[in-house]
């Protein structure tokens, strides 16, 4: 049974496309089971449609409060029973219901903790940095503050504008996201404080084990994928 991904998008969806392409090979170990968006009529949804992947849209403006949007989004995602939610250019801050229910990975077009937020590329250029890049990280309640999984640097070139730099970052970002999500699916991961370790549990498509790590004194069965949560939680396979 393949590791199930729900991907959230708000725009062109090239990161989603990279995941769809990778997942078309069984050896990748993960399948995109649904794509969710916070708006209609975006290329990301069209890409999902062309790939035959079910989609859903939850607009904040369709709900009386942000809390109710969060609740509805969590329900829509849960309907697809994901092992992992991937925020790939999703331009909304996820709420506590979603974050409590699923592990979420985000990709960000800067080297966090530098330049968090929605205008990372513009902010990096305005600052005048010579090197920027991208970050794949777990999502927590803050804005781009969750534990880092991987980062890759991209040099800023003379004459770069926001568009040219973002395009070069996205080329690197797609590769990094695909690689990290694939490794999480195939190898499992543990989180201890702010440290994410990949390859610390053997993958077997056991979603329940992802959400409920075995106590430290009682190692998880050999076929379980385990994941510590935060604040120093230790999974059955990780020693702090
Ligand atoms: C990516 O650079 C992502 O990090 C940022 O928005 C971009 C989305 O690109 N938040 P795409 O929609 O995957 O093409």
Coordinates of N, CA and C and ligand atoms in Angstrom, one line a residue:
X1 N 0.9 -1.2 0.0 CA 0.0 0.0 0.0 C 0.9 1.2 0.0
X2 N 0.6 2.1 -0.9 CA 1.5 3.3 -1.1 C 1.2 4.4 0.0
X3 N 2.1 5.1 0.3 CA 2.1 6.2 1.3 C 1.2 7.3 0.6
X4 N 0.2 7.8 1.4 CA -0.8 8.7 0.8 C -0.5 10.2 1.0
X5 N -0.5 10.9 -0.1 CA -0.2 12.4 0.0 C -1.5 13.2 -0.4
X6 N -1.8 14.2 0.4 CA -2.8 15.2 0.0 C -1.9 16.5 -0.2
X7 N -2.0 17.0 -1.4 CA -1.2 18.2 -1.7 C -2.1 19.4 -1.8
X8 N -1.7 20.5 -1.1 CA -2.4 21.8 -1.1 C -1.7 22.8 -1.9
X9 N -2.5 23.5 -2.8 CA -1.9 24.4 -3.7 C -2.8 25.7 -3.8
X10 N -2.2 26.8 -4.3 CA -2.9 28.0 -4.5 C -2.6 28.6 -5.9
X11 N -1.7 28.0 -6.7 CA -1.3 28.7 -7.9 C -1.0 27.8 -9.0
X12 N 0.2 28.0 -9.6 CA 0.6 27.3 -10.8 C 0.8 25.8 -10.6
X13 N 1.2 25.4 -9.4 CA 1.3 24.0 -9.1 C 2.4 23.2 -9.8
X14 N 3.6 23.9 -10.0 CA 4.7 23.2 -10.6 C 5.3 22.2 -9.6
X15 N 5.3 22.6 -8.3 CA 5.8 21.6 -7.3 C 4.9 20.4 -7.2
X16 N 3.5 20.6 -7.3 CA 2.6 19.5 -7.4 C 2.9 18.6 -8.6
X17 N 3.1 19.3 -9.7 CA 3.4 18.5 -10.9 C 4.6 17.6 -10.7
X18 N 5.7 18.1 -10.1 CA 6.9 17.4 -9.8 C 6.5 16.1 -9.0
X19 N 5.7 16.3 -8.0 CA 5.3 15.2 -7.1 C 4.4 14.2 -7.9
X20 N 3.5 14.7 -8.8 CA 2.7 13.8 -9.6 C 3.6 13.0 -10.5
X21 N 4.6 13.6 -11.1 CA 5.5 12.9 -12.1 C 6.3 11.9 -11.3
X22 N 6.8 12.2 -10.2 CA 7.6 11.3 -9.4 C 6.8 10.1 -9.0
X23 N 5.5 10.4 -8.5 CA 4.7 9.3 -8.0 C 4.1 8.4 -9.1
X24 N 4.3 8.8 -10.3 CA 3.8 7.9 -11.4 C 4.7 6.6 -11.5
X25 N 5.9 6.7 -10.8 CA 6.8 5.5 -10.7 C 6.5 4.8 -9.4
X26 N 6.1 3.6 -9.4 CA 5.8 2.9 -8.1 C 6.9 2.9 -7.2
X27 N 8.1 2.9 -7.7 CA 9.3 2.9 -6.8 C 9.4 4.1 -5.9
X28 N 8.7 5.2 -6.3 CA 8.8 6.4 -5.5 C 8.2 6.2 -4.1
X29 N 7.2 5.3 -4.0 CA 6.7 4.9 -2.7 C 5.6 5.8 -2.1
X30 N 5.1 6.8 -2.9 CA 4.0 7.6 -2.4 C 3.1 7.9 -3.6
X31 N 1.8 8.2 -3.3 CA 0.8 8.5 -4.3 C 0.1 9.8 -3.9
X32 N -0.2 10.6 -4.8 CA -1.0 11.8 -4.6 C -2.5 11.4 -4.7
X33 N -3.1 11.3 -3.5 CA -4.5 10.8 -3.5 C -5.5 11.9 -3.7
X34 N -5.1 13.2 -3.4 CA -6.0 14.3 -3.6 C -5.2 15.6 -3.6
X35 N -5.8 16.6 -4.3 CA -5.2 18.0 -4.3 C -6.3 18.9 -3.8
X36 N -5.9 19.7 -2.8 CA -6.8 20.7 -2.2 C -6.3 22.1 -2.5
X37 N -7.3 23.1 -2.6 CA -6.9 24.5 -2.9 C -7.8 25.4 -2.1
X38 N -7.3 26.6 -2.0 CA -8.1 27.7 -1.3 C -8.8 28.6 -2.3
X39 N -8.7 28.3 -3.6 CA -9.4 29.1 -4.6 C -9.6 28.2 -5.9
X40 N -10.6 28.7 -6.7 CA -10.9 28.0 -7.9 C -10.0 28.5 -9.1
X41 N -10.1 27.8 -10.2 CA -9.5 28.3 -11.4 C -8.0 28.5 -11.4
X42 N -7.3 27.6 -10.8 CA -5.9 27.7 -10.8 C -5.3 26.5 -11.6
X43 N -4.1 26.8 -12.1 CA -3.4 25.7 -12.9 C -3.1 24.5 -12.0
X44 N -2.9 24.7 -10.7 CA -2.7 23.5 -9.8 C -3.8 22.5 -9.9
X45 N -5.0 23.0 -9.8 CA -6.2 22.2 -9.9 C -6.3 21.5 -11.3
X46 N -6.0 22.3 -12.3 CA -6.1 21.7 -13.7 C -5.0 20.6 -13.8
X47 N -3.9 20.7 -13.2 CA -2.9 19.7 -13.3 C -3.4 18.4 -12.6
X48 N -4.0 18.6 -11.4 CA -4.6 17.4 -10.7 C -5.6 16.7 -11.6
X49 N -6.5 17.6 -12.2 CA -7.5 17.0 -13.1 C -6.9 16.2 -14.2
X50 N -5.9 16.7 -14.9 CA -5.3 16.0 -16.0 C -4.7 14.7 -15.5
X51 N -4.2 14.7 -14.3 CA -3.6 13.5 -13.7 C -4.7 12.5 -13.2
X52 N -5.9 12.9 -13.2 CA -7.0 12.0 -12.7 C -7.0 12.0 -11.2
X53 N -6.5 13.0 -10.5 CA -6.5 13.0 -9.1 C -7.7 13.9 -8.6
X54 N -8.4 13.4 -7.6 CA -9.6 14.1 -7.1 C -9.1 15.5 -6.5
X55 N -10.0 16.5 -6.6 CA -9.6 17.8 -6.0 C -10.8 18.3 -5.1
X56 N -10.4 19.2 -4.3 CA -11.4 19.9 -3.5 C -11.0 21.4 -3.3
X57 N -12.0 22.2 -3.1 CA -11.6 23.7 -2.8 C -12.3 24.1 -1.5
X58 N -11.6 24.7 -0.7 CA -12.1 25.3 0.6 C -11.7 26.7 0.6
X59 N -12.6 27.7 0.3 CA -12.3 29.1 0.3 C -12.5 29.6 1.7
X60 N -11.6 30.4 2.2 CA -11.8 31.1 3.5 C -13.1 31.9 3.5
X61 N -13.3 32.6 2.4 CA -14.5 33.5 2.3 C -15.8 32.8 2.4
X62 N -15.8 31.5 2.2 CA -17.1 30.7 2.2 C -17.5 30.3 3.7
X63 N -16.6 30.7 4.6 CA -16.9 30.3 6.0 C -17.0 31.6 6.9
X64 N -17.9 31.5 7.9 CA -18.1 32.7 8.7 C -16.8 33.1 9.5
X65 N -16.0 32.1 9.9 CA -14.8 32.4 10.6 C -13.6 31.6 10.1
X66 N -12.5 32.0 10.4 CA -11.2 31.3 10.0 C -11.2 29.9 10.7
X67 N -11.7 29.8 11.9 CA -11.8 28.6 12.6 C -12.7 27.5 11.9
X68 N -13.8 28.0 11.4 CA -14.7 27.1 10.7 C -14.0 26.6 9.3
X69 N -13.3 27.5 8.7 CA -12.6 27.1 7.5 C -11.6 26.0 7.8
X70 N -10.8 26.2 8.9 CA -9.8 25.3 9.4 C -10.5 23.9 9.6
X71 N -11.6 23.9 10.3 CA -12.4 22.7 10.6 C -12.8 22.0 9.3
X72 N -13.4 22.8 8.3 CA -13.8 22.2 7.1 C -12.7 21.6 6.3
X73 N -11.6 22.4 6.3 CA -10.4 21.9 5.5 C -9.9 20.6 6.1
X74 N -9.8 20.6 7.4 CA -9.4 19.3 8.1 C -10.3 18.1 7.7
X75 N -11.6 18.4 7.7 CA -12.5 17.3 7.3 C -12.3 16.8 5.8
X76 N -12.1 17.8 5.0 CA -11.9 17.5 3.5 C -10.6 16.7 3.4
X77 N -9.6 17.1 4.1 CA -8.3 16.4 4.0 C -8.5 15.0 4.5
X78 N -9.1 14.9 5.7 CA -9.3 13.6 6.4 C -10.0 12.6 5.5
X79 N -10.9 13.1 4.7 CA -11.7 12.2 3.8 C -10.8 11.4 2.9
X80 N -9.6 11.9 2.7 CA -8.6 11.2 1.8 C -7.6 10.4 2.5
X81 N -7.7 10.3 3.8 CA -6.8 9.5 4.7 C -5.3 9.7 4.4
X82 N -4.8 10.9 4.4 CA -3.4 11.0 4.0 C -2.4 10.6 5.1
X83 N -1.3 10.1 4.7 CA -0.2 9.9 5.7 C 0.6 11.2 5.9
X84 N 0.6 12.0 4.9 CA 1.3 13.3 4.9 C 0.5 14.3 4.1
X85 N 0.5 15.5 4.5 CA -0.1 16.7 3.8 C 1.1 17.5 3.3
X86 N 1.1 17.9 2.0 CA 2.2 18.7 1.5 C 1.6 20.0 1.0
X87 N 2.1 21.1 1.7 CA 1.7 22.4 1.3 C 2.7 22.9 0.3
X88 N 2.3 22.9 -1.0 CA 3.2 23.2 -2.1 C 2.7 24.5 -2.8
X89 N 3.1 25.6 -2.3 CA 2.6 26.9 -2.8 C 1.2 27.2 -2.3
X90 N 0.8 26.7 -1.2 CA -0.5 27.0 -0.6 C -0.4 28.3 0.2
X91 N -1.1 29.3 -0.2 CA -0.9 30.6 0.4 C -1.8 31.0 1.5
X92 N -2.1 30.0 2.4 CA -2.8 30.3 3.6 C -2.1 29.7 4.8
X93 N -2.3 30.3 5.9 CA -1.7 29.7 7.1 C -2.6 28.6 7.6
X94 N -2.1 27.5 7.8 CA -3.0 26.4 8.2 C -3.3 26.5 9.7
X95 N -4.5 26.1 10.0 CA -5.0 26.3 11.4 C -4.8 25.0 12.3
X96 N -5.1 25.2 13.6 CA -4.8 24.1 14.5 C -5.5 22.8 14.3
X97 N -6.7 22.8 13.7 CA -7.4 21.5 13.4 C -6.6 20.7 12.4
X98 N -6.2 21.3 11.3 CA -5.4 20.6 10.3 C -4.1 20.2 10.9
X99 N -3.4 21.1 11.6 CA -2.1 20.7 12.1 C -2.1 19.6 13.2
X100 N -3.2 19.5 13.9 CA -3.3 18.5 14.9 C -3.6 17.1 14.3
X101 N -4.2 17.2 13.1 CA -4.7 15.9 12.6 C -3.6 15.2 11.7
X102 N -2.7 16.0 11.0 CA -1.8 15.4 10.1 C -0.5 16.0 10.2
X103 N 0.6 15.2 9.8 CA 1.9 15.8 9.6 C 1.8 16.6 8.3
X104 N 2.4 17.8 8.4 CA 2.3 18.7 7.2 C 3.8 19.2 6.8
X105 N 4.1 19.1 5.6 CA 5.4 19.5 5.1 C 5.1 20.8 4.2
X106 N 6.0 21.8 4.3 CA 5.8 22.9 3.4 C 7.1 23.2 2.7
X107 N 7.0 23.8 1.5 CA 8.2 24.2 0.8 C 8.2 25.7 0.7
X108 N 9.4 26.3 1.0 CA 9.4 27.8 1.1 C 10.6 28.3 0.2
X109 N 10.4 29.4 -0.5 CA 11.5 29.8 -1.4 C 12.5 30.7 -0.8
X110 N 13.1 30.3 0.3 CA 14.2 31.1 1.0 C 14.8 30.1 2.0
X111 N 16.0 30.6 2.4 CA 16.7 29.8 3.4 C 16.2 30.2 4.8
X112 N 15.2 29.5 5.3 CA 14.6 29.9 6.7 C 15.7 29.7 7.7
X113 N 15.8 30.5 8.8 CA 14.7 31.4 9.2 C 14.8 32.8 8.5
X114 N 15.7 33.0 7.5 CA 15.6 34.2 6.7 C 14.4 34.3 5.8
X115 N 13.8 35.4 5.8 CA 12.7 35.7 4.8 C 11.5 34.8 4.9
X116 N 10.9 34.6 6.0 CA 9.6 33.9 6.1 C 8.5 34.7 5.4
X117 N 7.4 34.1 5.3 CA 6.2 34.9 4.8 C 6.0 34.8 3.3
X118 N 5.0 35.5 2.8 CA 4.5 35.4 1.4 C 5.4 36.0 0.4
X119 N 6.4 36.9 0.8 CA 7.2 37.6 -0.3 C 8.7 37.3 -0.1
X120 N 9.0 36.0 0.1 CA 10.3 35.6 0.5 C 11.4 36.0 -0.6
X121 N 11.0 35.9 -1.8 CA 12.0 36.1 -2.9 C 12.2 37.6 -3.0
X122 N 11.1 38.4 -3.0 CA 11.2 39.9 -3.0 C 12.0 40.4 -1.8
X123 N 11.7 39.8 -0.7 CA 12.4 40.3 0.5 C 13.9 40.0 0.5
X124 N 14.3 38.8 0.0 CA 15.7 38.5 -0.1 C 16.4 39.4 -1.1
X125 N 15.8 39.7 -2.2 CA 16.4 40.6 -3.2 C 16.5 42.0 -2.6
X126 N 15.5 42.5 -1.9 CA 15.5 43.8 -1.3 C 16.6 43.9 -0.3
X127 N 16.9 42.8 0.4 CA 17.9 42.8 1.4 C 19.3 42.9 0.8
X128 N 19.4 42.3 -0.4 CA 20.7 42.3 -1.1 C 21.5 41.1 -0.8
X129 N 20.9 40.0 -0.4 CA 21.7 38.8 -0.1 C 22.3 38.3 -1.5
X130 N 23.4 37.6 -1.4 CA 24.1 37.0 -2.6 C 23.7 35.6 -2.7
X131 N 23.2 35.0 -1.7 CA 22.8 33.6 -1.7 C 21.5 33.5 -1.0
X132 N 20.5 32.8 -1.7 CA 19.2 32.5 -1.0 C 19.0 31.0 -1.3
X133 N 17.7 30.6 -1.4 CA 17.5 29.1 -1.7 C 16.1 28.7 -1.3
X134 N 16.0 27.5 -0.9 CA 14.7 27.0 -0.5 C 14.8 26.0 0.7
X135 N 13.7 25.9 1.3 CA 13.6 25.1 2.6 C 12.4 24.2 2.5
X136 N 12.6 22.9 2.8 CA 11.5 22.0 3.0 C 11.4 21.8 4.5
X137 N 10.3 22.1 5.1 CA 10.2 22.0 6.6 C 8.8 21.4 7.0
X138 N 8.8 20.9 8.2 CA 7.5 20.5 8.9 C 6.8 21.8 9.3
X139 N 5.5 21.8 9.2 CA 4.7 23.0 9.6 C 4.3 22.9 11.0
X140 N 4.5 24.0 11.7 CA 4.0 24.2 13.1 C 3.0 25.4 13.1
X141 N 2.7 25.9 14.2 CA 1.6 26.9 14.3 C 2.1 28.3 13.8
X142 N 3.4 28.4 13.7 CA 4.0 29.7 13.3 C 4.0 29.9 11.8
X143 N 4.5 31.0 11.3 CA 4.6 31.3 9.9 C 6.1 30.9 9.4
X144 N 6.1 29.7 8.8 CA 7.4 29.2 8.3 C 8.5 29.0 9.4
X145 N 8.0 28.5 10.5 CA 8.9 28.4 11.7 C 9.1 26.9 12.1
X146 N 8.5 26.0 11.4 CA 8.6 24.6 11.8 C 10.0 24.0 11.5
X147 N 10.3 22.8 12.1 CA 11.6 22.2 12.0 C 12.0 21.9 10.5
X148 N 13.2 22.3 10.2 CA 13.8 22.2 8.9 C 14.1 20.7 8.6
X149 N 13.7 20.3 7.4 CA 14.0 18.9 6.9 C 15.2 19.0 6.0
X150 N 15.2 20.0 5.0 CA 16.3 20.1 4.1 C 16.3 21.5 3.5
X151 N 17.5 21.9 3.1 CA 17.6 23.2 2.5 C 18.6 23.1 1.3
X152 N 18.5 24.0 0.3 CA 19.4 24.0 -0.8 C 19.6 25.5 -1.2
X153 N 20.9 25.9 -1.4 CA 21.2 27.2 -1.7 C 21.1 27.5 -3.2
X154 N 20.7 28.8 -3.5 CA 20.7 29.3 -4.9 C 21.3 30.6 -4.9
X155 N 22.4 30.8 -5.8 CA 23.0 32.1 -5.8 C 22.1 33.2 -6.5
X156 N 22.2 34.4 -6.0 CA 21.5 35.5 -6.6 C 22.5 36.0 -7.7
X157 N 21.9 36.2 -8.9 CA 22.8 36.7 -10.0 C 22.6 38.2 -10.2
X158 N 23.6 38.8 -10.8 CA 23.6 40.2 -11.2 C 22.4 40.4 -12.1
X159 N 21.6 41.4 -11.8 CA 20.4 41.6 -12.7 C 19.2 40.8 -12.4
X160 N 19.2 39.9 -11.4 CA 18.0 39.1 -11.1 C 16.9 40.0 -10.7
X161 N 15.7 39.7 -11.1 CA 14.5 40.3 -10.6 C 13.7 39.2 -9.8
X162 N 12.6 39.6 -9.2 CA 11.9 38.6 -8.4 C 11.5 37.4 -9.3
X163 N 11.1 37.6 -10.5 CA 10.6 36.5 -11.3 C 11.8 35.6 -11.7
X164 N 12.9 36.2 -12.2 CA 14.0 35.3 -12.6 C 14.6 34.5 -11.5
X165 N 14.7 35.2 -10.3 CA 15.2 34.5 -9.1 C 14.3 33.4 -8.7
X166 N 13.0 33.7 -8.6 CA 12.0 32.7 -8.1 C 12.0 31.5 -9.1
X167 N 12.1 31.7 -10.3 CA 12.1 30.6 -11.3 C 13.3 29.7 -11.0
X168 N 14.5 30.3 -10.8 CA 15.7 29.5 -10.5 C 15.5 28.7 -9.2
X169 N 14.9 29.4 -8.2 CA 14.7 28.8 -6.9 C 13.8 27.6 -7.1
X170 N 12.7 27.8 -7.9 CA 11.7 26.8 -8.0 C 12.2 25.5 -8.7
X171 N 13.2 25.7 -9.6 CA 13.8 24.6 -10.2 C 14.5 23.7 -9.2
X172 N 15.2 24.3 -8.2 CA 15.9 23.6 -7.2 C 14.8 23.0 -6.2
X173 N 13.9 23.8 -5.9 CA 12.8 23.5 -4.9 C 12.1 22.2 -5.3
X174 N 11.7 22.1 -6.5 CA 10.9 21.0 -7.0 C 11.7 19.7 -6.7
X175 N 13.0 19.7 -7.0 CA 13.8 18.5 -6.8 C 14.0 18.2 -5.4
X176 N 14.1 19.2 -4.5 CA 14.3 19.0 -3.1 C 13.0 18.5 -2.5
X177 N 11.9 19.0 -2.9 CA 10.6 18.6 -2.3 C 10.3 17.1 -2.7
X178 N 10.5 16.8 -3.9 CA 10.3 15.4 -4.4 C 11.2 14.5 -3.7
X179 N 12.5 14.9 -3.5 CA 13.4 14.0 -2.8 C 13.0 13.8 -1.4
X180 N 12.7 14.8 -0.7 CA 12.4 14.7 0.8 C 11.1 14.0 1.0
X181 N 10.0 14.3 0.3 CA 8.8 13.6 0.5 C 8.9 12.1 0.2
X182 N 9.7 11.8 -0.9 CA 9.9 10.4 -1.2 C 10.6 9.7 -0.1
X183 N 11.6 10.4 0.4 CA 12.4 9.7 1.5 C 11.5 9.5 2.8
X184 N 10.7 10.5 3.1 CA 9.8 10.4 4.2 C 8.8 9.2 4.0
X185 N 8.4 9.1 2.8 CA 7.5 7.9 2.5 C 8.2 6.6 2.6
X186 N 9.3 6.5 2.1 CA 10.0 5.2 2.0 C 10.8 4.9 3.3
X187 N 11.3 5.9 4.0 CA 12.2 5.6 5.1 C 11.6 6.0 6.5
X188 N 10.6 6.8 6.5 CA 10.0 7.3 7.7 C 10.9 8.4 8.3
X189 N 10.4 9.0 9.4 CA 11.2 10.1 10.0 C 10.8 10.2 11.4
X190 N 11.7 10.9 12.2 CA 11.4 11.2 13.6 C 11.8 12.7 13.8
X191 N 11.0 13.3 14.7 CA 11.3 14.7 15.0 C 11.6 14.7 16.5
X192 N 12.7 15.3 16.9 CA 13.1 15.4 18.3 C 13.4 16.9 18.4
X193 N 12.6 17.6 19.2 CA 12.8 19.0 19.3 C 12.7 19.6 17.9
X194 N 13.7 20.3 17.4 CA 13.7 20.9 16.1 C 14.5 20.1 15.1
X195 N 14.9 18.9 15.5 CA 15.7 18.1 14.6 C 14.8 17.0 13.9
X196 N 14.8 17.0 12.6 CA 14.1 16.0 11.8 C 15.1 15.0 11.3
X197 N 14.9 13.7 11.6 CA 15.8 12.7 11.0 C 15.1 11.8 10.1
X198 N 15.6 11.7 8.9 CA 15.0 10.8 7.9 C 15.7 9.5 8.0
X199 N 14.9 8.4 7.6 CA 15.6 7.1 7.5 C 15.7 6.5 8.9
X200 N 14.9 6.9 9.9 CA 15.1 6.4 11.2 C 14.0 5.4 11.5
X201 N 13.1 5.1 10.6 CA 12.1 4.1 10.7 C 11.9 3.4 9.4
X202 N 11.6 2.2 9.4 CA 11.3 1.5 8.1 C 9.9 1.7 7.6
X203 N 9.8 2.1 6.4 CA 8.5 2.4 5.8 C 7.7 1.1 5.6
X204 N 6.4 1.2 5.8 CA 5.5 0.0 5.5 C 4.1 0.4 5.3
X205 N 3.8 1.7 5.1 CA 2.5 2.2 4.8 C 1.6 2.1 6.0
X206 N 2.1 2.2 7.2 CA 1.3 2.1 8.4 C 1.0 3.5 9.0
X207 N 0.0 4.1 8.4 CA -0.3 5.5 8.8 C -0.5 5.7 10.3
X208 N -1.1 4.7 10.9 CA -1.4 4.8 12.4 C -0.1 5.0 13.1
X209 N 0.9 4.3 12.7 CA 2.2 4.4 13.4 C 2.8 5.8 13.3
X210 N 2.5 6.4 12.2 CA 3.0 7.8 12.0 C 2.5 8.7 13.1
X211 N 1.2 8.6 13.3 CA 0.6 9.5 14.3 C 0.7 9.0 15.7
X212 N 1.0 7.8 15.9 CA 1.1 7.3 17.3 C 2.4 6.6 17.6
X213 N 3.4 7.3 17.8 CA 4.7 6.7 18.0 C 4.7 5.8 19.2
X214 N 5.4 4.7 19.1 CA 5.5 3.7 20.3 C 6.2 4.4 21.4
X215 N 5.9 4.0 22.6 CA 6.7 4.6 23.7 C 8.2 4.2 23.6
X216 N 9.1 5.0 24.2 CA 10.5 4.7 24.0 C 10.9 3.3 24.5
X217 N 10.2 2.9 25.6 CA 10.6 1.7 26.3 C 10.1 0.4 25.5
X218 N 9.3 0.7 24.5 CA 8.6 -0.4 23.8 C 8.8 -0.2 22.3
X219 N 9.9 -0.7 21.7 CA 10.2 -0.4 20.3 C 9.0 -0.8 19.4
X220 N 8.8 0.0 18.4 CA 7.8 -0.3 17.4 C 8.1 -1.6 16.6
X221 N 7.1 -2.3 16.2 CA 7.3 -3.5 15.4 C 8.2 -3.1 14.2
X222 N 8.9 -4.1 13.7 CA 9.9 -3.8 12.6 C 9.3 -3.2 11.4
X223 N 8.0 -3.5 11.1 CA 7.4 -2.9 9.9 C 6.7 -1.6 10.1
X224 N 6.8 -1.0 11.3 CA 6.1 0.3 11.5 C 7.0 1.5 11.1
X225 N 6.3 2.5 10.5 CA 6.9 3.8 10.3 C 6.6 4.6 11.6
X226 N 7.6 5.2 12.2 CA 7.4 6.0 13.4 C 7.7 7.4 13.3
X227 N 7.1 8.2 14.0 CA 7.4 9.6 14.0 C 7.2 10.2 15.4
X228 N 8.3 10.8 15.9 CA 8.1 11.5 17.2 C 7.4 12.8 16.8
X229 N 6.8 13.4 17.8 CA 6.0 14.6 17.4 C 6.9 15.9 17.6
X230 N 6.8 16.5 18.7 CA 7.6 17.7 19.0 C 8.0 17.7 20.4
X231 N 8.7 18.7 20.9 CA 9.1 18.9 22.3 C 9.8 17.7 22.8
X232 N 10.6 17.1 22.0 CA 11.5 16.0 22.5 C 10.8 14.7 22.7
X233 N 9.7 14.5 22.0 CA 9.1 13.2 22.0 C 10.0 12.2 21.3
X234 N 10.1 11.0 21.9 CA 11.0 10.0 21.3 C 10.3 8.9 20.7
X235 N 10.5 8.5 19.5 CA 9.8 7.4 18.9 C 10.5 6.1 19.3
X236 N 9.9 5.0 19.0 CA 10.4 3.7 19.3 C 11.8 3.4 18.7
X237 N 12.2 4.2 17.7 CA 13.4 3.9 17.0 C 14.4 5.0 17.1
X238 N 14.2 6.0 17.9 CA 15.1 7.1 18.0 C 15.6 7.3 19.4
X239 N 16.9 7.5 19.5 CA 17.5 7.9 20.8 C 17.9 9.3 20.7
X240 N 17.5 10.1 21.7 CA 17.9 11.5 21.6 C 19.4 11.7 21.9
Ligands
LIG1 C1 6.9 28.0 -4.6 O1 8.1 28.8 -4.7 C2 6.6 27.9 -3.1 O2 7.6 27.8 -2.3 C3 6.0 29.3 -2.9 O3 5.2 29.5 -4.1 C4 5.8 28.8 -5.1 C5 4.7 27.9 -5.7 O4 5.0 27.5 -7.0 N1 5.2 29.4 -1.7 P1 4.1 26.4 -7.7 O5 2.7 26.8 -7.6 O6 4.4 25.0 -7.2 O7 4.6 26.5 -9.2

